[in-house]
Coordinates of C-alpha atoms (C1' of nucleotides) in Angstrom, one line a residue:
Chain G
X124 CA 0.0 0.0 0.0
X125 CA 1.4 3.4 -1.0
X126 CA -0.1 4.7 2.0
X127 CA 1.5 2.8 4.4
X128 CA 4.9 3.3 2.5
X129 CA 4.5 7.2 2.8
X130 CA 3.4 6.5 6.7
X131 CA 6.3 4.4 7.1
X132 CA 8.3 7.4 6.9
X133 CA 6.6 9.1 10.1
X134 CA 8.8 7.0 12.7
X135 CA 10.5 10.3 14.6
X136 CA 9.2 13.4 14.0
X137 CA 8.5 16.6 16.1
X138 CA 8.0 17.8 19.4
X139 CA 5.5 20.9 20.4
X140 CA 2.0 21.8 19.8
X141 CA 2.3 25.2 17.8
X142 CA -1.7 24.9 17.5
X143 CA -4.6 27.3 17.7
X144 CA -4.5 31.0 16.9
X145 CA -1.8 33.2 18.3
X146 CA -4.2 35.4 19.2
X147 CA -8.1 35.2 19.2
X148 CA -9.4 38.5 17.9
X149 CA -7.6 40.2 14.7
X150 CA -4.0 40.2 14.4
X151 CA -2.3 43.2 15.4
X152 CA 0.5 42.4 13.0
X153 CA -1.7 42.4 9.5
X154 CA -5.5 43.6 11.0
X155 CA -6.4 39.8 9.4
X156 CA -7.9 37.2 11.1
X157 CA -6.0 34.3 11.4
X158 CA -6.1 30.4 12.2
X159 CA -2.6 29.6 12.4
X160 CA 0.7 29.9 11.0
X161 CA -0.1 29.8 7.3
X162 CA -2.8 32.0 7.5
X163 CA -0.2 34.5 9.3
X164 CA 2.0 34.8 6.5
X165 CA 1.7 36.4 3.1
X166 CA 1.4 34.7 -0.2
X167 CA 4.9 35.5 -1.1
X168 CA 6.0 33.9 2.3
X169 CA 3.7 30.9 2.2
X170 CA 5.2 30.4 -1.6
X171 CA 8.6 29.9 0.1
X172 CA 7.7 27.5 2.3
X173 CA 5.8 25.2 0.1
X174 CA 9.1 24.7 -2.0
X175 CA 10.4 22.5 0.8
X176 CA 7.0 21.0 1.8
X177 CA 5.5 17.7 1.0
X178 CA 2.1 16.5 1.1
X179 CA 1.0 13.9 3.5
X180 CA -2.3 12.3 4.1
X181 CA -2.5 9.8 7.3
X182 CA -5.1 7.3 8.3
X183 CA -7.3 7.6 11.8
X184 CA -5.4 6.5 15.1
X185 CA -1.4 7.0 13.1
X186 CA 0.8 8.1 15.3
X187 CA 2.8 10.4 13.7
X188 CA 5.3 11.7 16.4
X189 CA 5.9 10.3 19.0
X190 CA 7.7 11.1 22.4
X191 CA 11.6 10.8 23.3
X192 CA 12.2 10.4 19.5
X193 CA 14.8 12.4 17.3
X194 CA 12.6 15.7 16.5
X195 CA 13.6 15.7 12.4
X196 CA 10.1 17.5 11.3
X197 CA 7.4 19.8 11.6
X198 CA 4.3 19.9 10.4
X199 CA 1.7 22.5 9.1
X200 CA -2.2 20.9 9.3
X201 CA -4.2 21.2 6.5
X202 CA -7.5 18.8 7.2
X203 CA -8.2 16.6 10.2
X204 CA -7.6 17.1 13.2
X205 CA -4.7 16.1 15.7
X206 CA -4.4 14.8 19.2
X207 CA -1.1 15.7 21.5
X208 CA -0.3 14.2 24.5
X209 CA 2.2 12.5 26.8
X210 CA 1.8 9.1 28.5
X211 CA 3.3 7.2 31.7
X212 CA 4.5 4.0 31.3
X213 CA 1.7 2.5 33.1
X214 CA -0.8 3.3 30.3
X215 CA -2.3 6.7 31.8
X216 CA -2.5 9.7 29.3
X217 CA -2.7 13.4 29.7
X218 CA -4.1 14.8 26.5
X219 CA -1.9 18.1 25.9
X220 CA -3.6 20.2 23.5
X221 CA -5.8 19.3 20.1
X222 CA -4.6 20.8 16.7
X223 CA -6.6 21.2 13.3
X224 CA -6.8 22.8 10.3
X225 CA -4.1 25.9 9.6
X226 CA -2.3 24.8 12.7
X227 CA 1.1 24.4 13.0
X228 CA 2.9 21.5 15.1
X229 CA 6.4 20.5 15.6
X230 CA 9.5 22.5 16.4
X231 CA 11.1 20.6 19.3
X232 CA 12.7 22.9 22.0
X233 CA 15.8 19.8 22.4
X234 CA 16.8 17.3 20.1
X235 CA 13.7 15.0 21.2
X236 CA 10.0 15.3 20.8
X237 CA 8.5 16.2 24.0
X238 CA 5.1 14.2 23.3
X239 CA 3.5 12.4 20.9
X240 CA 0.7 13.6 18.2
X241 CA -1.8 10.9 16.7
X242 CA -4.4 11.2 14.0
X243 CA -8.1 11.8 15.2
X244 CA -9.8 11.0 11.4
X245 CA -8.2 11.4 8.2
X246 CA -5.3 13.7 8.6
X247 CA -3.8 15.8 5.6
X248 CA -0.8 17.8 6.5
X249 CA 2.2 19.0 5.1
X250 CA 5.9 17.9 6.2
X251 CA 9.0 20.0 6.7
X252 CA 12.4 18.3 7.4
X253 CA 13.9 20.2 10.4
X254 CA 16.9 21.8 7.8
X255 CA 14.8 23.3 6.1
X256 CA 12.7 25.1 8.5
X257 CA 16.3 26.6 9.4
X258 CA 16.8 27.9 5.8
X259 CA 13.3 29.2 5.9
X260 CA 14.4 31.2 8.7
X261 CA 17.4 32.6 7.4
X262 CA 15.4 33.6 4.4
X263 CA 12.0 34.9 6.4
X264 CA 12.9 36.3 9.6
X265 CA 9.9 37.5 10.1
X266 CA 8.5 34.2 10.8
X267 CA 10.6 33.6 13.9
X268 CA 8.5 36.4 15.5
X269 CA 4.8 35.3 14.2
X270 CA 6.3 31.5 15.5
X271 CA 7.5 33.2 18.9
X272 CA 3.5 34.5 18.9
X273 CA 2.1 31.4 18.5
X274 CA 4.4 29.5 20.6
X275 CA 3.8 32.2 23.3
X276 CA 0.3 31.7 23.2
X277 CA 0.6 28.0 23.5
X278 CA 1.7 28.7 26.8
X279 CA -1.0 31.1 27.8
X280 CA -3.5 28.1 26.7
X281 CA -0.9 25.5 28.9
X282 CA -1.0 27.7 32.0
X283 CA -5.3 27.7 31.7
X284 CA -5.3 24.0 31.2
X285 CA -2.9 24.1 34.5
X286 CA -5.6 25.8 36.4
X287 CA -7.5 23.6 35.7
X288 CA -6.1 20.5 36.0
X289 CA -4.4 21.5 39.3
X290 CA -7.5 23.2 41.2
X291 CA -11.2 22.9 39.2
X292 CA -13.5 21.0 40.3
X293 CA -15.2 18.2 37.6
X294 CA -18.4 20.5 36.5
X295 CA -16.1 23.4 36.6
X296 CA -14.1 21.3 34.1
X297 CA -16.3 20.8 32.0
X298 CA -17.8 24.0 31.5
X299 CA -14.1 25.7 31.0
X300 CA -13.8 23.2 28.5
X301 CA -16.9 23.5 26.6
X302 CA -16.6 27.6 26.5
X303 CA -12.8 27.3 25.5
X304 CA -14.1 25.1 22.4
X305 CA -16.4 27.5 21.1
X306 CA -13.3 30.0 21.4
X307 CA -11.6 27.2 19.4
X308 CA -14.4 27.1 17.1
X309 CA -14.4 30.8 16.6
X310 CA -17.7 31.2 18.0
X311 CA -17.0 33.7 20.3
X312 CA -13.5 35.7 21.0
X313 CA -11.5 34.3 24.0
X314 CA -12.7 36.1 27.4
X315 CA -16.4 36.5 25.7
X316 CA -19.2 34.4 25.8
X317 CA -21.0 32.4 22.8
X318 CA -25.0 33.0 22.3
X319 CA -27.1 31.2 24.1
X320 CA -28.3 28.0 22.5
X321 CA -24.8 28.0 20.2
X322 CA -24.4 24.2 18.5
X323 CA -20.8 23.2 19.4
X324 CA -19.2 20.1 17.5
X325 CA -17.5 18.3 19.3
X326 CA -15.0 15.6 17.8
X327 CA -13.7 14.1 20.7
X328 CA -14.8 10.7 22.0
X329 CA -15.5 10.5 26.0
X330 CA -12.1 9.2 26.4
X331 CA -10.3 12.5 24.8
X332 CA -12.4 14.4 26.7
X333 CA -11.5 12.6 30.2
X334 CA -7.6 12.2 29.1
X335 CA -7.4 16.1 28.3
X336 CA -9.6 16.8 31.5
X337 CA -7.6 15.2 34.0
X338 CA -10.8 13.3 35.0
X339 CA -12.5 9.3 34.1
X340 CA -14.7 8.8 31.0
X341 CA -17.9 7.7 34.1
X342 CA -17.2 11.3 35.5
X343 CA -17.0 13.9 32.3
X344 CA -20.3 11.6 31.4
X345 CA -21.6 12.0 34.9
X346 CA -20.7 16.1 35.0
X347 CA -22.4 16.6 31.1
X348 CA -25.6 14.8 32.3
X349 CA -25.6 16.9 35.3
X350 CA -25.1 19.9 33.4
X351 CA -28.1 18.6 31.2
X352 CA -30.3 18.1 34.0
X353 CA -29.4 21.6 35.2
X354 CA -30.1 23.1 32.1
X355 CA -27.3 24.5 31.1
X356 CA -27.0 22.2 27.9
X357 CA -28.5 20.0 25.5
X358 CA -26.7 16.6 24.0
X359 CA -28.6 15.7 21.0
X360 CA -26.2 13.4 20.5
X361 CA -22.5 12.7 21.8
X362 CA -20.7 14.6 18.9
X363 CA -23.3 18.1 19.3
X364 CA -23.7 20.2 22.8
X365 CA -25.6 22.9 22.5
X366 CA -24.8 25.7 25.0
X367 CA -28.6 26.7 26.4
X368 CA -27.0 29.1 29.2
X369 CA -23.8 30.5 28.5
X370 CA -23.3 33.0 31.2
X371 CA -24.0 30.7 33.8
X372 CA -21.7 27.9 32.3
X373 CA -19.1 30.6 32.4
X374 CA -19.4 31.6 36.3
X375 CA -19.2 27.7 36.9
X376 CA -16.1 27.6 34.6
X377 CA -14.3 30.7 36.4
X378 CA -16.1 29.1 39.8
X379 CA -17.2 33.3 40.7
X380 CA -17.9 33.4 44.2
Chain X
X29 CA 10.3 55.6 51.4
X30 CA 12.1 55.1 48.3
X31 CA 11.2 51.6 47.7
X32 CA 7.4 52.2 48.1
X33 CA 7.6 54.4 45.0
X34 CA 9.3 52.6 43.0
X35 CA 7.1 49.5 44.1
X36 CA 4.4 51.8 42.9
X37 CA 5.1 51.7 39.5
X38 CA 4.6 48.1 39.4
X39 CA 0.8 47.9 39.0
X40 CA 0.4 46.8 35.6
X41 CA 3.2 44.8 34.2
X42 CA 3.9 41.6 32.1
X43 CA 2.6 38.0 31.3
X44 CA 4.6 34.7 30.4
X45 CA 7.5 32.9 32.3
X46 CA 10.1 32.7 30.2
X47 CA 11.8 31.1 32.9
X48 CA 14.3 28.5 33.3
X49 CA 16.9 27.2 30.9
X50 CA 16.2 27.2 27.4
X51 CA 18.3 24.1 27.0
X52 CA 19.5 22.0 29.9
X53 CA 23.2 21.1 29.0
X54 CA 25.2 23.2 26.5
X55 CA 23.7 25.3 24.5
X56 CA 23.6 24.2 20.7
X57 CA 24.2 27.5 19.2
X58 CA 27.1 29.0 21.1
X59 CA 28.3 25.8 22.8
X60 CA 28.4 27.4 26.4
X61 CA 26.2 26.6 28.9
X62 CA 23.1 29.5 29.8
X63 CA 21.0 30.3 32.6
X64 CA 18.2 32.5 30.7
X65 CA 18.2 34.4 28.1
X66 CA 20.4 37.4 29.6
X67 CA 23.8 34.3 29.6
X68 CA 22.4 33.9 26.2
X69 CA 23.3 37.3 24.8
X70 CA 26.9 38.3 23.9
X71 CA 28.4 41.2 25.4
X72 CA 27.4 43.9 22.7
X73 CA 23.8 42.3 22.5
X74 CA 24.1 42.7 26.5
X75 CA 24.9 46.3 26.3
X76 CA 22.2 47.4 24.0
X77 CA 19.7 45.9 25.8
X78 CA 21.1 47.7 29.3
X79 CA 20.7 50.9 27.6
X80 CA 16.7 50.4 27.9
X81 CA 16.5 48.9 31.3
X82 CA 16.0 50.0 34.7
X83 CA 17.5 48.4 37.9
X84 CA 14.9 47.4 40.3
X85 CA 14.4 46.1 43.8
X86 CA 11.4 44.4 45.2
X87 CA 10.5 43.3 48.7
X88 CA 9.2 39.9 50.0
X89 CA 5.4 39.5 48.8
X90 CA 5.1 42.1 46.2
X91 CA 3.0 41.5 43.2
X92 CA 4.5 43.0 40.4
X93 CA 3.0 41.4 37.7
X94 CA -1.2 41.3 38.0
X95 CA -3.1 38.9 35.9
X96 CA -5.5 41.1 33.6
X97 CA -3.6 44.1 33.8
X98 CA -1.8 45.7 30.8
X99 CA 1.5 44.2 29.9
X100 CA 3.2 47.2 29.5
X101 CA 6.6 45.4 30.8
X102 CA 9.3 42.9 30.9
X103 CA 12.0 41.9 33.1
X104 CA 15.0 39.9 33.7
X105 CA 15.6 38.1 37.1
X106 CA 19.0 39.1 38.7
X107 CA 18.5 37.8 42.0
X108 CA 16.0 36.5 44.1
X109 CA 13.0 34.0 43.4
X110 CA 9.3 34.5 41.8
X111 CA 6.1 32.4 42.0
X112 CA 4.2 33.1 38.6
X113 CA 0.6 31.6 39.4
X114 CA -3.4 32.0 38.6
X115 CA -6.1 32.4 40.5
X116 CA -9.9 31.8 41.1
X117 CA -12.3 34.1 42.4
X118 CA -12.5 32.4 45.5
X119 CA -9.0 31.9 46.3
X120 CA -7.8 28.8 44.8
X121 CA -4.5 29.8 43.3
X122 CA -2.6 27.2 40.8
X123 CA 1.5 27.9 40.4
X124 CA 2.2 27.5 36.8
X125 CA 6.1 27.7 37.6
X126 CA 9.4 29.3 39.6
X127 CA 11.5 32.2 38.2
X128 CA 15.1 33.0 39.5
X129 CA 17.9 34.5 38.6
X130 CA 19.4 35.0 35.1
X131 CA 15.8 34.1 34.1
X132 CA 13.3 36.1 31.8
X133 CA 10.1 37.1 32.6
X134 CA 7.1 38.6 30.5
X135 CA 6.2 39.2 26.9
X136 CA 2.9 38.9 26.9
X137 CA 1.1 36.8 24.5
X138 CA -2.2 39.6 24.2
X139 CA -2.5 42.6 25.4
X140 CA -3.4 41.8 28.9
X141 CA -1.4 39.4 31.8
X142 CA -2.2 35.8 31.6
X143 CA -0.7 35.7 35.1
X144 CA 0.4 37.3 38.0
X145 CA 3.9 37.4 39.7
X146 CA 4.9 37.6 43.0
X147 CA 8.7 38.3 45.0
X148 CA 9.4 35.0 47.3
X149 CA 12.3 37.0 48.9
X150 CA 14.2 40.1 48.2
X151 CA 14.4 40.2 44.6
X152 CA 16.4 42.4 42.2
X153 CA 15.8 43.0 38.8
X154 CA 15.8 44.9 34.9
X155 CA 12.7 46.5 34.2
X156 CA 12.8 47.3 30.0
X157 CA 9.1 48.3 28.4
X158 CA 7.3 46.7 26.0
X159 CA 8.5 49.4 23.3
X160 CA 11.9 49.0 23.8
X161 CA 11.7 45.6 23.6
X162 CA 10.5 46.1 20.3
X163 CA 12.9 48.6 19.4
X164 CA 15.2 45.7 20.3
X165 CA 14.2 43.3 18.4
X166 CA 14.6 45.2 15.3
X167 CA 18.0 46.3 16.1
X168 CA 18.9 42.6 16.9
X169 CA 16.8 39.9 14.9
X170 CA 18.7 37.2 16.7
X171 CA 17.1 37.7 20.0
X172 CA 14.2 36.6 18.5
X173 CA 15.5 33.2 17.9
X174 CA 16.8 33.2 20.9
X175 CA 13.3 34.1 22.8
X176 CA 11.8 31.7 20.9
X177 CA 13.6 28.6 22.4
X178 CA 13.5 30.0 25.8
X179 CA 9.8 30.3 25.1
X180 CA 9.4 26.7 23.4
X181 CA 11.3 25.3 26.4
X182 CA 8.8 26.9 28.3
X183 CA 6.1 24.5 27.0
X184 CA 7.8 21.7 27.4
X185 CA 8.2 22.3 31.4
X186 CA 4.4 23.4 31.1
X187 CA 3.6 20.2 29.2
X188 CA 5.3 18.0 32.2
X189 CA 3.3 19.7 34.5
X190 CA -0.3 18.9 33.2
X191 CA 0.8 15.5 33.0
X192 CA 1.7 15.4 36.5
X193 CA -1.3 17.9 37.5
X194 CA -3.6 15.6 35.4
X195 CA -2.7 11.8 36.0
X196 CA 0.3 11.5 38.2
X197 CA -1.0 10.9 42.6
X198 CA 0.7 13.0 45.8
X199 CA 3.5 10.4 45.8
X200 CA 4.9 11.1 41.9
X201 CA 4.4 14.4 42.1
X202 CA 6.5 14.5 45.0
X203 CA 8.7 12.7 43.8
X204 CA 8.9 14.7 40.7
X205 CA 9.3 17.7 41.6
X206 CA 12.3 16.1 43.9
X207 CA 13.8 15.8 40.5
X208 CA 12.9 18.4 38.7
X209 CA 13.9 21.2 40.9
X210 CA 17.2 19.2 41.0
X211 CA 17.7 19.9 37.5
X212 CA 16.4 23.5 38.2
X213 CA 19.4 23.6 40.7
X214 CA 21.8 21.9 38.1
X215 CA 22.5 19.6 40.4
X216 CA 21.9 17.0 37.2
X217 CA 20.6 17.0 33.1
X218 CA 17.1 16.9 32.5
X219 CA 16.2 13.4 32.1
X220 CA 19.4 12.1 34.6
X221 CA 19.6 11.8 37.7
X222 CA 21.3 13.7 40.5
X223 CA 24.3 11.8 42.4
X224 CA 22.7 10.1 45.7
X225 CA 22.4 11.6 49.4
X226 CA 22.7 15.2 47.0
X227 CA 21.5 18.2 49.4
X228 CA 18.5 19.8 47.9
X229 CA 17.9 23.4 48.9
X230 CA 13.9 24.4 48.9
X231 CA 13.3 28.3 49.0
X232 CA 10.0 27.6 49.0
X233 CA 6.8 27.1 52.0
X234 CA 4.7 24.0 51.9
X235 CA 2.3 26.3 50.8
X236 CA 3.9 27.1 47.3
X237 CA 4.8 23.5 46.9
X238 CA 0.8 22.7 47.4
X239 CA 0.1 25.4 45.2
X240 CA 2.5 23.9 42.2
X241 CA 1.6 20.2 42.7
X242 CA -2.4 20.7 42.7
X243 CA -2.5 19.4 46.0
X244 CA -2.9 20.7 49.9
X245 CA 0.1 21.8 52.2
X246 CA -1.3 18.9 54.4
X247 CA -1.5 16.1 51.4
X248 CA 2.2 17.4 50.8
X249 CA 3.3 17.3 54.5
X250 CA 2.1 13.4 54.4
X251 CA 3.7 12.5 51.1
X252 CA 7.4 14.2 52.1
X253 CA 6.8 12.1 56.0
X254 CA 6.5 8.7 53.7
X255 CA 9.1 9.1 51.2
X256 CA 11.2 9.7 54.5
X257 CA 9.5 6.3 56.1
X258 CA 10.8 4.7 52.9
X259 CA 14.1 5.8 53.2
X260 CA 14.0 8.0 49.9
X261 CA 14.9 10.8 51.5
X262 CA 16.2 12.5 54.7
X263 CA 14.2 16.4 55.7
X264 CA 17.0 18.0 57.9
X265 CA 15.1 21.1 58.2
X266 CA 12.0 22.3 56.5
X267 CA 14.0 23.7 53.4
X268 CA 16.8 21.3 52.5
X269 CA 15.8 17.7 51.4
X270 CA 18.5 14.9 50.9
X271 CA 18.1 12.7 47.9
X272 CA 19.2 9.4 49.9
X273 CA 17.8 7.2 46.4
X274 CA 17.3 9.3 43.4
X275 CA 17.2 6.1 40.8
X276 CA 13.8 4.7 43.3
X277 CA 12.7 8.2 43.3
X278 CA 12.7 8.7 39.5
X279 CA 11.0 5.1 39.3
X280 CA 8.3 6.3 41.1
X281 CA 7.9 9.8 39.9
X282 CA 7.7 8.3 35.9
X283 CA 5.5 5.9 37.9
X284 CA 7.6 2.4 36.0
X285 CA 5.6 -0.6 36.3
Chain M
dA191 C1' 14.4 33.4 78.7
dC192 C1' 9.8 33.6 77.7
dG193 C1' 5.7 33.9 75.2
dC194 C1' 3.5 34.7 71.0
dG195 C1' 2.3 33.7 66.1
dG196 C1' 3.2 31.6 62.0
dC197 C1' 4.4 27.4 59.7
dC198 C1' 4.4 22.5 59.7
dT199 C1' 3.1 17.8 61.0
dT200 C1' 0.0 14.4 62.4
dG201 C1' -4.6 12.4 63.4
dA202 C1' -9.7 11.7 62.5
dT203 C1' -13.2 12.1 59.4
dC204 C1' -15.5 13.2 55.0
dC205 C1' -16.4 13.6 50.3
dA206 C1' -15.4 14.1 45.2
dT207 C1' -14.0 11.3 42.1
dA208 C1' -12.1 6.6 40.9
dT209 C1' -13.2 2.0 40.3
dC210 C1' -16.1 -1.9 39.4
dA211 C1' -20.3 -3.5 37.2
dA212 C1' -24.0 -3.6 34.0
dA213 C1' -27.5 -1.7 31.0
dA214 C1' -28.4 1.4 27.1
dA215 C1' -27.1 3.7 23.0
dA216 C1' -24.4 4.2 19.0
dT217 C1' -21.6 2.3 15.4
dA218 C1' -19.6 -1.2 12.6
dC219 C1' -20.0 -5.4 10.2
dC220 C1' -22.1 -9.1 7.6
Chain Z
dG205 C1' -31.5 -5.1 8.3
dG206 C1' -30.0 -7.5 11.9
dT207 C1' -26.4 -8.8 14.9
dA208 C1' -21.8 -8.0 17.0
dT209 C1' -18.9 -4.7 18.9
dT210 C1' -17.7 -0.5 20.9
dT211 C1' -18.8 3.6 23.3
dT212 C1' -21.6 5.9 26.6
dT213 C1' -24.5 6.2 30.5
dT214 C1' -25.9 5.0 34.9
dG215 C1' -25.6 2.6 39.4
dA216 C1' -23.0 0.7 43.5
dT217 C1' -19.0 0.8 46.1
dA218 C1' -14.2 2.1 47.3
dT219 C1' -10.6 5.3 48.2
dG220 C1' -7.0 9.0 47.7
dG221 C1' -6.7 13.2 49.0
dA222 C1' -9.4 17.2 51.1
dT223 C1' -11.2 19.0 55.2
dC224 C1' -11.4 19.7 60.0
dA225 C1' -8.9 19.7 64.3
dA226 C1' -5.0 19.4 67.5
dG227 C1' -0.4 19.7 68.7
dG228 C1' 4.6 20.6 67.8
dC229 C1' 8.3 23.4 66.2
dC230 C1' 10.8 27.4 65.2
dG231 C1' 11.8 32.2 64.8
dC232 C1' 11.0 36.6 66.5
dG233 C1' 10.2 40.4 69.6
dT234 C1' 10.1 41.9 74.2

DNA sequence: ACGCGGCCTTGATCCATATCAAAAAATACC
DNA sequence: GGTATTTTTTGATATGGATCAAGGCCGCGT
């Protein structure tokens, strides 16, 4: 299978989660809205990179970095969507961060990948080798500073998930996480609120959810039927919440006194 | 008093740790080995920057950076410690990581704060505003680079600590953050392990350590007592621990089965 | 030296969430 | 389309760490 062949070549790639918009609202550098590091740059820019790029598609469930290998490339996201995370050796998970389309992922702070990144559905993406992400820098300098954006606000989003993960309760979990996916989904800008009765898509199973929550698949389900019961949502099915109260989600999710 | 009004001009400062080492053992670029971004910097690069900054002193307890507020600054540590942490509304407050000296601190990844910072003792340090760190950049593009693997190292440490906030019990975390402040202390390479009955000194209250881990000063107080039952360690005094078996330690705070 | 106040440790109890178990719903497979 | 398989929900029970409550230790000021 050519597939496989190409997949084959995914063995030891990347390191860090440059995902999700650097910043929410527009960009202060261009006035433009954008989703990631592609959509940062101009044409001219993006031209320069795609000479060095190639074109991968990956099958559900590939793991296509993977932790305490040699970091050799990064990766721009074109389709699909992406799940980083790091694992004991026991089997337990800690879900680090999602990425999607127009985000960018790799870049490795050492020599090794600091986690690993698997396929969530159909994955297309493009490659870089390390190398040439240096000559791209020595021809574009500008991108070190849009990277050093995005990167920087990878660590705003890892300082949130700290909160949470070191002091929020499991409702309060919850409804952090469902209000910081309709940022994600550019429903709302981060710090507002969505409107009330907002359809969010979620593409997680149960098990994402718990692993990126710090919590059991029995409790996120426990917490969302709670949340149902109080009316705060709806879950017409387990892919779709719909947000019927907003404002109240987000003074559970910021637990106001 | 003097102090008091300079204090006073700390209301609204910065937002992201960009703390600790950007690579643990020699630095790939210049071969020497760095302590933040300042060791980074050759001379020249060192004197330029200078020109923009002011020397500042802080007392115990003073929050000079406040979550929400304007970033309008950055600093560099040049002695002293700092807790950079989050908080709820009602009081639950989650440590997102340790600054000291030779470290850098702010940059914000918005307009706003994404955390506050606090002095743990007497703390000195370079005050430079968010223009002139601009003004730098353009005058040396290589600082840039630089930033950006402080900053990626950053996420790595970050990345660690939801795993541990997320999955790991009191026991690994302790034991963790045995080893990991070791490293912090260079006392040993990320990812080694520091020689046995090595002399660790804590500059921090059972409280901060509770705050970090995710748990409570009591759950903390219990989990130090065991690992001394167990004969992992030795407490002489409240602030210095003694390593007495760092290869069990590590086996327990990467939880090996 | 003494006493006071702020950490820290230890003990007793409670509770939020994990674990174990099984039914129900969704999805995949013939 | 119906059955097998996986995922999710719900229920019953267990437990790790939180909370509540003393007591001990140490530094500090008088």
């Amino acid at each position: 299978m050519a597939i496989l062949n190409e997949l084959s070549e995914f063995r030891r790639p990347i390191a860090i989660n440059l995902a999700n918009r650097p910043t929410p609202s527009n960009c202060e550098d261009c006035g433009a809205r954008h989703n990631g590091l592609c959509e940062a740059l101009t044409e001219d820019e993006l031209a320069f990179l795609a000479r060095s790029a190639q074109r991968i598609t990956l099958a559900p469930g590939t793991v296509f970095v993977e932790e305490g290998e040699k970091a050799a490339y990064f990766y721009n996201i074109n389709q699909g969507n992406v799940r980083l995370f790091k694992s004991l050796p026991d089997g337990r998970r800690q879900i680090t961060g999602f990425s999607g389309p127009g985000h960018f992922l790799g870049l490795a702070a050492g020599e090794d990948n600091a986690f690993s990144a698997e396929a969530m559905d159909s994955v297309k993406l493009c490659r870089f080798s390390r190398a040439s992400l240096m000559a791209v820098f020595e021809e574009l300098p500008v991108l070190e500073r849009k990277l050093l954006g995005v990167v920087m606000h990878e660590l705003v989003l890892a300082q949130q998930q700290m909160l949470l993960l070191g002091r929020k309760t499991a409702i309060e979990r919850i409804a952090s996480f469902l209000l910081s996916w309709a940022v994600r989904l550019e429903m709302c800008p981060a710090g507002g609120l969505p409107a009330a009765n907002s359809v969010l898509k979620l593409p997680l199973s149960r098990t994402d959810l718990a692993d990126y929550l710090g919590l059991t698949i029995e409790t996120v389900s426990r917490s969302l039927s709670q949340l149902k019961r109080d009316g705060m949502i709806d879950i017409p099915n387990i892919h779709e919440i719909i947000l019927l109260r907003p404002r109240t989600l987000s003074e559970i999710a910021e637990a106001a006194v």
